């Protein structure tokens, strides 16, 4: 953090020692690096109500320090108090750093990661809908312009010439060369009429302005059932380039569905297997949900995916491997890379 463009220089400090007023004896075995952030003293007894930070959360961070900016770099460190991952330490810090020639390690990181791995970037954008499992809020159709403009701006950022507004920002952030993004996802695990009608608005504009971009739609959060079938039936009419399928199922499901894609129409809409995992049922801890048995069942499922590549009916030019990082901490499953292989297509 100290090399991220903003460093803090300590202010001058005066120490006055009163040898005629000794305090409590400090044991030689007691030592630490942040007593001042925890209490007002160490040995000698503490009045509990004077303890400012019983949980190591200092309420006035950076007090006693002045800010020094390197090469006119600026940024913000903002404490957060929402969605704690651990109730014992409910605060978090968000770091916002303004562009400075891409030297912070926080700029372009998604596109750079994809490039380093030889993968195609596939950003998934908000389609004007919140999580339907939670708030289920939607933006009115007549107010989608801001969200659509975000998609257009992202395309310009990734693929635009440095002379453009967003292509220029990419260049300023240290990457004048284009990222040549080819895919863009609209919505994540959305379903039913609200998603379909918003997806259609996005697709109409994006295909008109950027026909070179392949659009990925979603089939909802389930691997089967009413929402899944409805999504496929409606999206088939809209002809997306790919449909994103997700399945978080018990390990046994993966064994039973190793041949899931055998009957998908090779001439239909292609499938992006964007997220899947086989969490066990032994408990909520990650150690009990991500087991050898889960891995074995996922591997069995992948044999069905690999088998498709031996079929003479497959266009091998589309046989690529796509990845996207999946943060599944809310599901208490370790973060992993979700692997999806093309070209799987669903039968009519």
mmCIF file of C-alpha atoms in Angstrom:
data_model
loop_
_atom_site.group_PDB
_atom_site.id
_atom_site.type_symbol
_atom_site.label_atom_id
_atom_site.label_comp_id
_atom_site.label_asym_id
_atom_site.label_seq_id
_atom_site.Cartn_x
_atom_site.Cartn_y
_atom_site.Cartn_z
ATOM 1 C CA UNK A 1 0.000 0.000 0.000
ATOM 2 C CA UNK A 2 2.882 2.352 0.746
ATOM 3 C CA UNK A 3 4.006 2.032 -2.863
ATOM 4 C CA UNK A 4 0.563 2.638 -4.298
ATOM 5 C CA UNK A 5 0.993 6.336 -4.891
ATOM 6 C CA UNK A 6 0.073 7.688 -1.435
ATOM 7 C CA UNK A 7 2.508 7.465 1.455
ATOM 8 C CA UNK A 8 2.239 8.887 4.943
ATOM 9 C CA UNK A 9 5.106 10.694 6.663
ATOM 10 C CA UNK A 10 5.102 10.712 10.481
ATOM 11 C CA UNK A 11 4.910 14.131 12.136
ATOM 12 C CA UNK A 12 7.643 15.257 14.600
ATOM 13 C CA UNK A 13 7.124 13.820 18.076
ATOM 14 C CA UNK A 14 8.430 15.040 21.442
ATOM 15 C CA UNK A 15 8.900 12.608 24.340
ATOM 16 C CA UNK A 16 9.138 13.942 27.907
ATOM 17 C CA UNK A 17 10.462 11.569 30.597
ATOM 18 C CA UNK A 18 9.744 12.342 34.261
ATOM 19 C CA UNK A 19 12.265 10.279 36.183
ATOM 20 C CA UNK A 20 10.818 11.351 39.531
ATOM 21 C CA UNK A 21 7.408 9.843 38.741
ATOM 22 C CA UNK A 22 7.920 6.156 37.959
ATOM 23 C CA UNK A 23 4.889 4.245 36.761
ATOM 24 C CA UNK A 24 4.022 0.580 36.848
ATOM 25 C CA UNK A 25 6.827 -1.896 36.268
ATOM 26 C CA UNK A 26 6.739 -3.339 32.763
ATOM 27 C CA UNK A 27 7.647 -6.975 32.488
ATOM 28 C CA UNK A 28 10.532 -7.723 30.072
ATOM 29 C CA UNK A 29 8.472 -10.506 28.503
ATOM 30 C CA UNK A 30 5.744 -8.108 27.394
ATOM 31 C CA UNK A 31 6.168 -6.553 24.001
ATOM 32 C CA UNK A 32 4.094 -5.632 20.969
ATOM 33 C CA UNK A 33 3.859 -3.343 17.986
ATOM 34 C CA UNK A 34 0.526 -1.601 18.531
ATOM 35 C CA UNK A 35 -0.149 -1.107 22.241
ATOM 36 C CA UNK A 36 -1.191 2.469 21.523
ATOM 37 C CA UNK A 37 -3.973 1.270 19.245
ATOM 38 C CA UNK A 38 -5.362 -1.102 21.854
ATOM 39 C CA UNK A 39 -5.128 0.693 25.200
ATOM 40 C CA UNK A 40 -3.440 3.516 27.039
ATOM 41 C CA UNK A 41 -0.907 1.283 28.790
ATOM 42 C CA UNK A 42 0.310 -2.270 29.221
ATOM 43 C CA UNK A 43 1.292 -3.459 32.713
ATOM 44 C CA UNK A 44 -0.067 -1.842 35.846
ATOM 45 C CA UNK A 45 -3.758 -2.433 35.354
ATOM 46 C CA UNK A 46 -6.268 -0.930 32.945
ATOM 47 C CA UNK A 47 -9.591 0.750 33.619
ATOM 48 C CA UNK A 48 -11.748 -1.188 31.167
ATOM 49 C CA UNK A 49 -13.790 1.801 30.051
ATOM 50 C CA UNK A 50 -10.627 3.494 28.786
ATOM 51 C CA UNK A 51 -9.958 0.700 26.317
ATOM 52 C CA UNK A 52 -10.634 2.273 22.932
ATOM 53 C CA UNK A 53 -10.201 -0.787 20.819
ATOM 54 C CA UNK A 54 -11.036 -4.138 22.311
ATOM 55 C CA UNK A 55 -11.422 -5.735 18.872
ATOM 56 C CA UNK A 56 -8.370 -4.162 17.222
ATOM 57 C CA UNK A 57 -10.598 -1.734 15.290
ATOM 58 C CA UNK A 58 -9.058 1.721 15.772
ATOM 59 C CA UNK A 59 -11.809 4.306 15.343
ATOM 60 C CA UNK A 60 -9.480 7.099 14.202
ATOM 61 C CA UNK A 61 -7.110 5.527 11.661
ATOM 62 C CA UNK A 62 -4.023 7.419 10.528
ATOM 63 C CA UNK A 63 -4.237 9.985 13.348
ATOM 64 C CA UNK A 64 -0.854 11.575 13.928
ATOM 65 C CA UNK A 65 0.150 11.153 10.280
ATOM 66 C CA UNK A 66 0.188 13.539 7.348
ATOM 67 C CA UNK A 67 -0.491 12.556 3.745
ATOM 68 C CA UNK A 68 2.214 12.678 1.111
ATOM 69 C CA UNK A 69 1.395 12.005 -2.549
ATOM 70 C CA UNK A 70 3.917 10.545 -4.971
ATOM 71 C CA UNK A 71 3.986 12.040 -8.468
ATOM 72 C CA UNK A 72 0.679 13.811 -7.830
ATOM 73 C CA UNK A 73 -1.038 10.477 -7.283
ATOM 74 C CA UNK A 74 -4.288 10.599 -5.357
ATOM 75 C CA UNK A 75 -6.651 8.069 -3.893
ATOM 76 C CA UNK A 76 -9.097 7.298 -1.102
ATOM 77 C CA UNK A 77 -9.257 4.690 1.642
ATOM 78 C CA UNK A 78 -12.854 4.299 2.789
ATOM 79 C CA UNK A 79 -13.891 2.174 5.792
ATOM 80 C CA UNK A 80 -16.940 -0.001 5.222
ATOM 81 C CA UNK A 81 -19.458 -1.450 7.616
ATOM 82 C CA UNK A 82 -21.566 -3.705 5.409
ATOM 83 C CA UNK A 83 -21.746 -7.433 4.632
ATOM 84 C CA UNK A 84 -18.921 -8.525 6.950
ATOM 85 C CA UNK A 85 -17.377 -11.869 6.081
ATOM 86 C CA UNK A 86 -16.652 -12.451 9.760
ATOM 87 C CA UNK A 87 -18.749 -11.099 12.631
ATOM 88 C CA UNK A 88 -15.629 -10.823 14.788
ATOM 89 C CA UNK A 89 -14.156 -8.196 12.443
ATOM 90 C CA UNK A 90 -17.096 -6.413 10.800
ATOM 91 C CA UNK A 91 -15.203 -3.553 9.162
ATOM 92 C CA UNK A 92 -13.547 -3.544 5.763
ATOM 93 C CA UNK A 93 -11.570 -1.060 3.735
ATOM 94 C CA UNK A 94 -12.213 -0.098 0.122
ATOM 95 C CA UNK A 95 -9.293 1.405 -1.780
ATOM 96 C CA UNK A 96 -10.001 3.841 -4.608
ATOM 97 C CA UNK A 97 -6.932 4.949 -6.541
ATOM 98 C CA UNK A 98 -7.024 7.444 -9.372
ATOM 99 C CA UNK A 99 -5.220 6.616 -12.644
ATOM 100 C CA UNK A 100 -1.450 6.908 -12.480
ATOM 101 C CA UNK A 101 0.097 5.139 -15.470
ATOM 102 C CA UNK A 102 -1.088 1.731 -14.338
ATOM 103 C CA UNK A 103 1.467 1.550 -11.549
ATOM 104 C CA UNK A 104 -0.804 0.538 -8.705
ATOM 105 C CA UNK A 105 -1.511 -3.071 -9.558
ATOM 106 C CA UNK A 106 -5.222 -2.283 -9.338
ATOM 107 C CA UNK A 107 -5.765 -0.944 -12.847
ATOM 108 C CA UNK A 108 -6.833 -3.089 -15.784
ATOM 109 C CA UNK A 109 -6.318 -6.119 -13.575
ATOM 110 C CA UNK A 110 -9.191 -8.203 -14.998
ATOM 111 C CA UNK A 111 -8.125 -7.692 -18.609
ATOM 112 C CA UNK A 112 -4.459 -8.149 -17.731
ATOM 113 C CA UNK A 113 -5.225 -11.368 -15.851
ATOM 114 C CA UNK A 114 -7.091 -12.747 -18.851
ATOM 115 C CA UNK A 115 -4.212 -11.805 -21.128
ATOM 116 C CA UNK A 116 -1.607 -13.368 -18.849
ATOM 117 C CA UNK A 117 -3.593 -16.615 -18.783
ATOM 118 C CA UNK A 118 -4.249 -16.664 -22.515
ATOM 119 C CA UNK A 119 -8.007 -16.457 -21.845
ATOM 120 C CA UNK A 120 -10.745 -14.357 -23.407
ATOM 121 C CA UNK A 121 -12.166 -11.744 -21.017
ATOM 122 C CA UNK A 122 -15.910 -12.002 -20.480
ATOM 123 C CA UNK A 123 -17.266 -9.189 -18.275
ATOM 124 C CA UNK A 124 -20.793 -9.750 -16.954
ATOM 125 C CA UNK A 125 -22.737 -6.484 -16.628
ATOM 126 C CA UNK A 126 -25.774 -5.409 -14.650
ATOM 127 C CA UNK A 127 -28.882 -5.394 -16.830
ATOM 128 C CA UNK A 128 -30.895 -3.099 -14.579
ATOM 129 C CA UNK A 129 -31.871 -5.795 -12.097
ATOM 130 C CA UNK A 130 -30.710 -6.489 -8.565
ATOM 131 C CA UNK A 131 -30.369 -10.020 -7.215
ATOM 132 C CA UNK A 132 -33.811 -11.595 -7.498
ATOM 133 C CA UNK A 133 -33.108 -13.789 -4.482
ATOM 134 C CA UNK A 134 -32.719 -10.660 -2.321
ATOM 135 C CA UNK A 135 -34.137 -7.201 -3.087
ATOM 136 C CA UNK A 136 -35.466 -8.142 -6.548
ATOM 137 C CA UNK A 137 -35.430 -4.488 -7.597
ATOM 138 C CA UNK A 138 -35.640 -3.595 -11.278
ATOM 139 C CA UNK A 139 -34.951 -0.461 -13.274
ATOM 140 C CA UNK A 140 -37.907 0.617 -15.436
ATOM 141 C CA UNK A 141 -37.383 -0.125 -19.111
ATOM 142 C CA UNK A 142 -37.471 3.568 -19.963
ATOM 143 C CA UNK A 143 -34.566 4.196 -17.557
ATOM 144 C CA UNK A 144 -32.124 1.592 -18.894
ATOM 145 C CA UNK A 145 -30.064 4.076 -20.901
ATOM 146 C CA UNK A 146 -27.485 4.536 -18.130
ATOM 147 C CA UNK A 147 -26.885 0.787 -17.899
ATOM 148 C CA UNK A 148 -26.666 0.399 -21.660
ATOM 149 C CA UNK A 149 -24.229 3.299 -21.826
ATOM 150 C CA UNK A 150 -22.069 1.527 -19.244
ATOM 151 C CA UNK A 151 -21.834 -1.426 -21.628
ATOM 152 C CA UNK A 152 -20.941 0.826 -24.556
ATOM 153 C CA UNK A 153 -18.326 2.627 -22.468
ATOM 154 C CA UNK A 154 -16.769 -0.672 -21.413
ATOM 155 C CA UNK A 155 -16.474 -1.770 -25.038
ATOM 156 C CA UNK A 156 -14.801 1.522 -25.896
ATOM 157 C CA UNK A 157 -12.497 1.175 -22.892
ATOM 158 C CA UNK A 158 -11.439 -2.328 -23.934
ATOM 159 C CA UNK A 159 -11.337 -1.897 -27.699
ATOM 160 C CA UNK A 160 -11.395 1.825 -28.449
ATOM 161 C CA UNK A 161 -8.622 3.860 -29.989
ATOM 162 C CA UNK A 162 -6.590 5.946 -27.504
ATOM 163 C CA UNK A 163 -8.080 9.027 -29.175
ATOM 164 C CA UNK A 164 -11.527 8.129 -27.789
ATOM 165 C CA UNK A 165 -12.655 9.103 -24.297
ATOM 166 C CA UNK A 166 -12.555 5.634 -22.728
ATOM 167 C CA UNK A 167 -9.798 4.267 -24.919
ATOM 168 C CA UNK A 168 -7.776 7.268 -23.810
ATOM 169 C CA UNK A 169 -8.433 6.384 -20.179
ATOM 170 C CA UNK A 170 -7.161 2.855 -20.824
ATOM 171 C CA UNK A 171 -4.027 4.315 -22.367
ATOM 172 C CA UNK A 172 -3.608 6.691 -19.416
ATOM 173 C CA UNK A 173 -3.877 3.694 -17.099
ATOM 174 C CA UNK A 174 -0.842 2.177 -18.772
ATOM 175 C CA UNK A 175 -2.240 0.067 -21.640
ATOM 176 C CA UNK A 176 -2.393 1.948 -24.960
ATOM 177 C CA UNK A 177 -2.864 -1.315 -26.881
ATOM 178 C CA UNK A 178 -6.443 -2.535 -27.244
ATOM 179 C CA UNK A 179 -7.624 -5.490 -25.187
ATOM 180 C CA UNK A 180 -9.713 -6.773 -28.126
ATOM 181 C CA UNK A 181 -12.609 -7.917 -25.957
ATOM 182 C CA UNK A 182 -14.901 -10.243 -27.919
ATOM 183 C CA UNK A 183 -17.585 -11.254 -25.397
ATOM 184 C CA UNK A 184 -19.956 -9.408 -23.078
ATOM 185 C CA UNK A 185 -22.482 -10.900 -20.655
ATOM 186 C CA UNK A 186 -25.803 -9.213 -19.901
ATOM 187 C CA UNK A 187 -27.167 -10.036 -16.449
ATOM 188 C CA UNK A 188 -26.174 -12.766 -14.025
ATOM 189 C CA UNK A 189 -28.621 -15.442 -12.816
ATOM 190 C CA UNK A 190 -31.657 -13.361 -13.780
ATOM 191 C CA UNK A 191 -34.884 -14.992 -14.938
ATOM 192 C CA UNK A 192 -38.482 -14.677 -16.182
ATOM 193 C CA UNK A 193 -40.116 -11.867 -18.136
ATOM 194 C CA UNK A 194 -38.293 -9.055 -16.359
ATOM 195 C CA UNK A 195 -34.944 -10.343 -17.555
ATOM 196 C CA UNK A 196 -36.020 -11.251 -21.083
ATOM 197 C CA UNK A 197 -37.470 -7.815 -21.837
ATOM 198 C CA UNK A 198 -34.373 -6.041 -20.501
ATOM 199 C CA UNK A 199 -32.014 -8.381 -22.302
ATOM 200 C CA UNK A 200 -33.804 -7.580 -25.563
ATOM 201 C CA UNK A 201 -33.255 -3.823 -25.081
ATOM 202 C CA UNK A 202 -29.537 -4.378 -24.433
ATOM 203 C CA UNK A 203 -29.092 -6.710 -27.375
ATOM 204 C CA UNK A 204 -30.832 -4.388 -29.819
ATOM 205 C CA UNK A 205 -28.495 -1.487 -29.021
ATOM 206 C CA UNK A 206 -25.286 -3.506 -28.694
ATOM 207 C CA UNK A 207 -25.764 -5.414 -31.943
ATOM 208 C CA UNK A 208 -26.536 -2.175 -33.763
ATOM 209 C CA UNK A 209 -23.461 -0.352 -32.485
ATOM 210 C CA UNK A 210 -21.046 -3.259 -31.990
ATOM 211 C CA UNK A 211 -22.047 -6.280 -34.097
ATOM 212 C CA UNK A 212 -18.566 -7.720 -33.565
ATOM 213 C CA UNK A 213 -19.247 -8.333 -29.851
ATOM 214 C CA UNK A 214 -20.723 -11.729 -28.982
ATOM 215 C CA UNK A 215 -23.430 -11.389 -26.328
ATOM 216 C CA UNK A 216 -23.864 -13.905 -23.526
ATOM 217 C CA UNK A 217 -27.317 -14.186 -21.959
ATOM 218 C CA UNK A 218 -28.293 -16.052 -18.801
ATOM 219 C CA UNK A 219 -30.582 -19.024 -18.249
ATOM 220 C CA UNK A 220 -31.175 -18.263 -14.567
ATOM 221 C CA UNK A 221 -29.755 -19.828 -11.408
ATOM 222 C CA UNK A 222 -31.010 -23.378 -11.988
ATOM 223 C CA UNK A 223 -29.920 -26.293 -14.148
ATOM 224 C CA UNK A 224 -33.490 -27.413 -14.900
ATOM 225 C CA UNK A 225 -37.093 -26.598 -14.067
ATOM 226 C CA UNK A 226 -39.615 -23.960 -15.044
ATOM 227 C CA UNK A 227 -37.311 -20.905 -14.928
ATOM 228 C CA UNK A 228 -34.605 -22.727 -16.869
ATOM 229 C CA UNK A 229 -36.954 -23.975 -19.579
ATOM 230 C CA UNK A 230 -38.714 -20.614 -19.871
ATOM 231 C CA UNK A 231 -35.399 -18.818 -20.235
ATOM 232 C CA UNK A 232 -34.233 -21.154 -22.971
ATOM 233 C CA UNK A 233 -37.529 -20.972 -24.872
ATOM 234 C CA UNK A 234 -37.588 -17.162 -24.850
ATOM 235 C CA UNK A 235 -33.888 -16.648 -25.499
ATOM 236 C CA UNK A 236 -34.026 -19.032 -28.426
ATOM 237 C CA UNK A 237 -36.340 -16.507 -30.104
ATOM 238 C CA UNK A 238 -33.810 -13.714 -29.495
ATOM 239 C CA UNK A 239 -30.802 -15.684 -30.812
ATOM 240 C CA UNK A 240 -28.061 -14.765 -28.333
ATOM 241 C CA UNK A 241 -24.556 -15.848 -29.241
ATOM 242 C CA UNK A 242 -24.217 -17.899 -26.053
ATOM 243 C CA UNK A 243 -26.382 -18.847 -23.072
ATOM 244 C CA UNK A 244 -24.791 -19.004 -19.625
ATOM 245 C CA UNK A 245 -25.747 -22.081 -17.583
ATOM 246 C CA UNK A 246 -25.036 -22.353 -13.840
ATOM 247 C CA UNK A 247 -25.362 -25.349 -11.574
ATOM 248 C CA UNK A 248 -24.446 -25.638 -7.899
ATOM 249 C CA UNK A 249 -25.632 -29.146 -7.227
ATOM 250 C CA UNK A 250 -24.844 -32.120 -4.965
ATOM 251 C CA UNK A 251 -21.928 -34.284 -6.120
ATOM 252 C CA UNK A 252 -24.286 -37.081 -7.159
ATOM 253 C CA UNK A 253 -25.948 -34.758 -9.680
ATOM 254 C CA UNK A 254 -22.665 -34.386 -11.521
ATOM 255 C CA UNK A 255 -22.285 -38.154 -11.769
ATOM 256 C CA UNK A 256 -25.803 -38.506 -13.129
ATOM 257 C CA UNK A 257 -25.369 -35.685 -15.653
ATOM 258 C CA UNK A 258 -22.016 -36.554 -17.209
ATOM 259 C CA UNK A 259 -23.867 -36.950 -20.520
ATOM 260 C CA UNK A 260 -25.862 -33.719 -20.095
ATOM 261 C CA UNK A 261 -24.651 -32.148 -23.328
ATOM 262 C CA UNK A 262 -24.708 -35.238 -25.524
ATOM 263 C CA UNK A 263 -28.156 -34.383 -26.868
ATOM 264 C CA UNK A 264 -27.685 -30.655 -27.289
ATOM 265 C CA UNK A 265 -28.197 -29.532 -30.889
ATOM 266 C CA UNK A 266 -24.801 -28.762 -32.442
ATOM 267 C CA UNK A 267 -26.484 -26.215 -34.715
ATOM 268 C CA UNK A 268 -28.341 -24.401 -31.951
ATOM 269 C CA UNK A 269 -27.327 -21.662 -29.535
ATOM 270 C CA UNK A 270 -23.968 -22.292 -27.939
ATOM 271 C CA UNK A 271 -23.626 -22.729 -24.177
ATOM 272 C CA UNK A 272 -21.189 -21.083 -21.809
ATOM 273 C CA UNK A 273 -20.917 -23.183 -18.636
ATOM 274 C CA UNK A 274 -20.164 -20.136 -16.531
ATOM 275 C CA UNK A 275 -20.420 -21.439 -12.972
ATOM 276 C CA UNK A 276 -20.645 -24.859 -11.424
ATOM 277 C CA UNK A 277 -19.629 -26.576 -8.221
ATOM 278 C CA UNK A 278 -20.447 -29.771 -6.335
ATOM 279 C CA UNK A 279 -20.567 -28.713 -2.658
ATOM 280 C CA UNK A 280 -21.082 -31.515 -0.164
ATOM 281 C CA UNK A 281 -23.728 -31.603 2.548
ATOM 282 C CA UNK A 282 -21.560 -32.354 5.578
ATOM 283 C CA UNK A 283 -21.676 -28.802 6.933
ATOM 284 C CA UNK A 284 -21.307 -25.118 6.172
ATOM 285 C CA UNK A 285 -17.536 -24.870 6.610
ATOM 286 C CA UNK A 286 -15.505 -24.749 3.416
ATOM 287 C CA UNK A 287 -13.467 -27.756 4.521
ATOM 288 C CA UNK A 288 -16.581 -29.939 4.616
ATOM 289 C CA UNK A 289 -18.159 -28.651 1.418
ATOM 290 C CA UNK A 290 -15.157 -28.839 -0.894
ATOM 291 C CA UNK A 291 -14.123 -32.466 -0.596
ATOM 292 C CA UNK A 292 -12.309 -35.129 -2.568
ATOM 293 C CA UNK A 293 -15.694 -36.642 -3.402
ATOM 294 C CA UNK A 294 -16.896 -33.313 -4.792
ATOM 295 C CA UNK A 295 -13.794 -32.997 -6.947
ATOM 296 C CA UNK A 296 -14.163 -36.559 -8.226
ATOM 297 C CA UNK A 297 -17.789 -35.983 -9.215
ATOM 298 C CA UNK A 298 -16.907 -32.755 -11.003
ATOM 299 C CA UNK A 299 -14.173 -34.629 -12.867
ATOM 300 C CA UNK A 300 -16.694 -37.292 -13.892
ATOM 301 C CA UNK A 301 -18.960 -34.542 -15.205
ATOM 302 C CA UNK A 302 -16.078 -33.066 -17.184
ATOM 303 C CA UNK A 303 -15.501 -36.379 -18.956
ATOM 304 C CA UNK A 304 -18.839 -35.773 -20.632
ATOM 305 C CA UNK A 305 -17.688 -32.331 -21.661
ATOM 306 C CA UNK A 306 -14.418 -33.642 -23.026
ATOM 307 C CA UNK A 307 -16.203 -36.392 -24.910
ATOM 308 C CA UNK A 308 -17.979 -33.855 -27.067
ATOM 309 C CA UNK A 309 -14.683 -32.899 -28.652
ATOM 310 C CA UNK A 310 -14.369 -36.387 -30.123
ATOM 311 C CA UNK A 311 -17.615 -35.976 -32.039
ATOM 312 C CA UNK A 312 -17.257 -35.400 -35.752
ATOM 313 C CA UNK A 313 -20.293 -33.106 -35.629
ATOM 314 C CA UNK A 314 -18.456 -30.484 -33.601
ATOM 315 C CA UNK A 315 -16.941 -27.447 -35.276
ATOM 316 C CA UNK A 316 -13.473 -27.586 -33.764
ATOM 317 C CA UNK A 317 -12.855 -23.925 -34.533
ATOM 318 C CA UNK A 318 -15.167 -23.114 -31.624
ATOM 319 C CA UNK A 319 -13.546 -25.575 -29.239
ATOM 320 C CA UNK A 320 -12.100 -23.049 -26.832
ATOM 321 C CA UNK A 321 -11.829 -22.922 -23.061
ATOM 322 C CA UNK A 322 -13.347 -19.943 -21.312
ATOM 323 C CA UNK A 323 -12.831 -18.899 -17.708
ATOM 324 C CA UNK A 324 -14.174 -16.302 -15.339
ATOM 325 C CA UNK A 325 -13.340 -15.798 -11.654
ATOM 326 C CA UNK A 326 -16.254 -16.650 -9.370
ATOM 327 C CA UNK A 327 -16.340 -15.216 -5.865
ATOM 328 C CA UNK A 328 -18.541 -17.668 -4.011
ATOM 329 C CA UNK A 329 -17.703 -16.564 -0.474
ATOM 330 C CA UNK A 330 -21.379 -15.970 0.283
ATOM 331 C CA UNK A 331 -21.983 -19.660 -0.385
ATOM 332 C CA UNK A 332 -19.052 -20.594 1.845
ATOM 333 C CA UNK A 333 -17.310 -22.332 -1.030
ATOM 334 C CA UNK A 334 -13.664 -21.398 -1.666
ATOM 335 C CA UNK A 335 -13.098 -19.048 -4.565
ATOM 336 C CA UNK A 336 -12.312 -21.052 -7.650
ATOM 337 C CA UNK A 337 -12.168 -20.695 -11.401
ATOM 338 C CA UNK A 338 -15.361 -21.844 -13.059
ATOM 339 C CA UNK A 339 -14.503 -23.583 -16.305
ATOM 340 C CA UNK A 340 -16.849 -23.624 -19.254
ATOM 341 C CA UNK A 341 -16.196 -25.312 -22.574
ATOM 342 C CA UNK A 342 -17.697 -24.544 -25.941
ATOM 343 C CA UNK A 343 -19.397 -25.397 -28.208
ATOM 344 C CA UNK A 344 -22.298 -26.984 -26.328
ATOM 345 C CA UNK A 345 -25.730 -26.230 -27.698
ATOM 346 C CA UNK A 346 -29.183 -27.046 -26.431
ATOM 347 C CA UNK A 347 -31.663 -28.978 -28.524
ATOM 348 C CA UNK A 348 -34.753 -27.250 -29.847
#
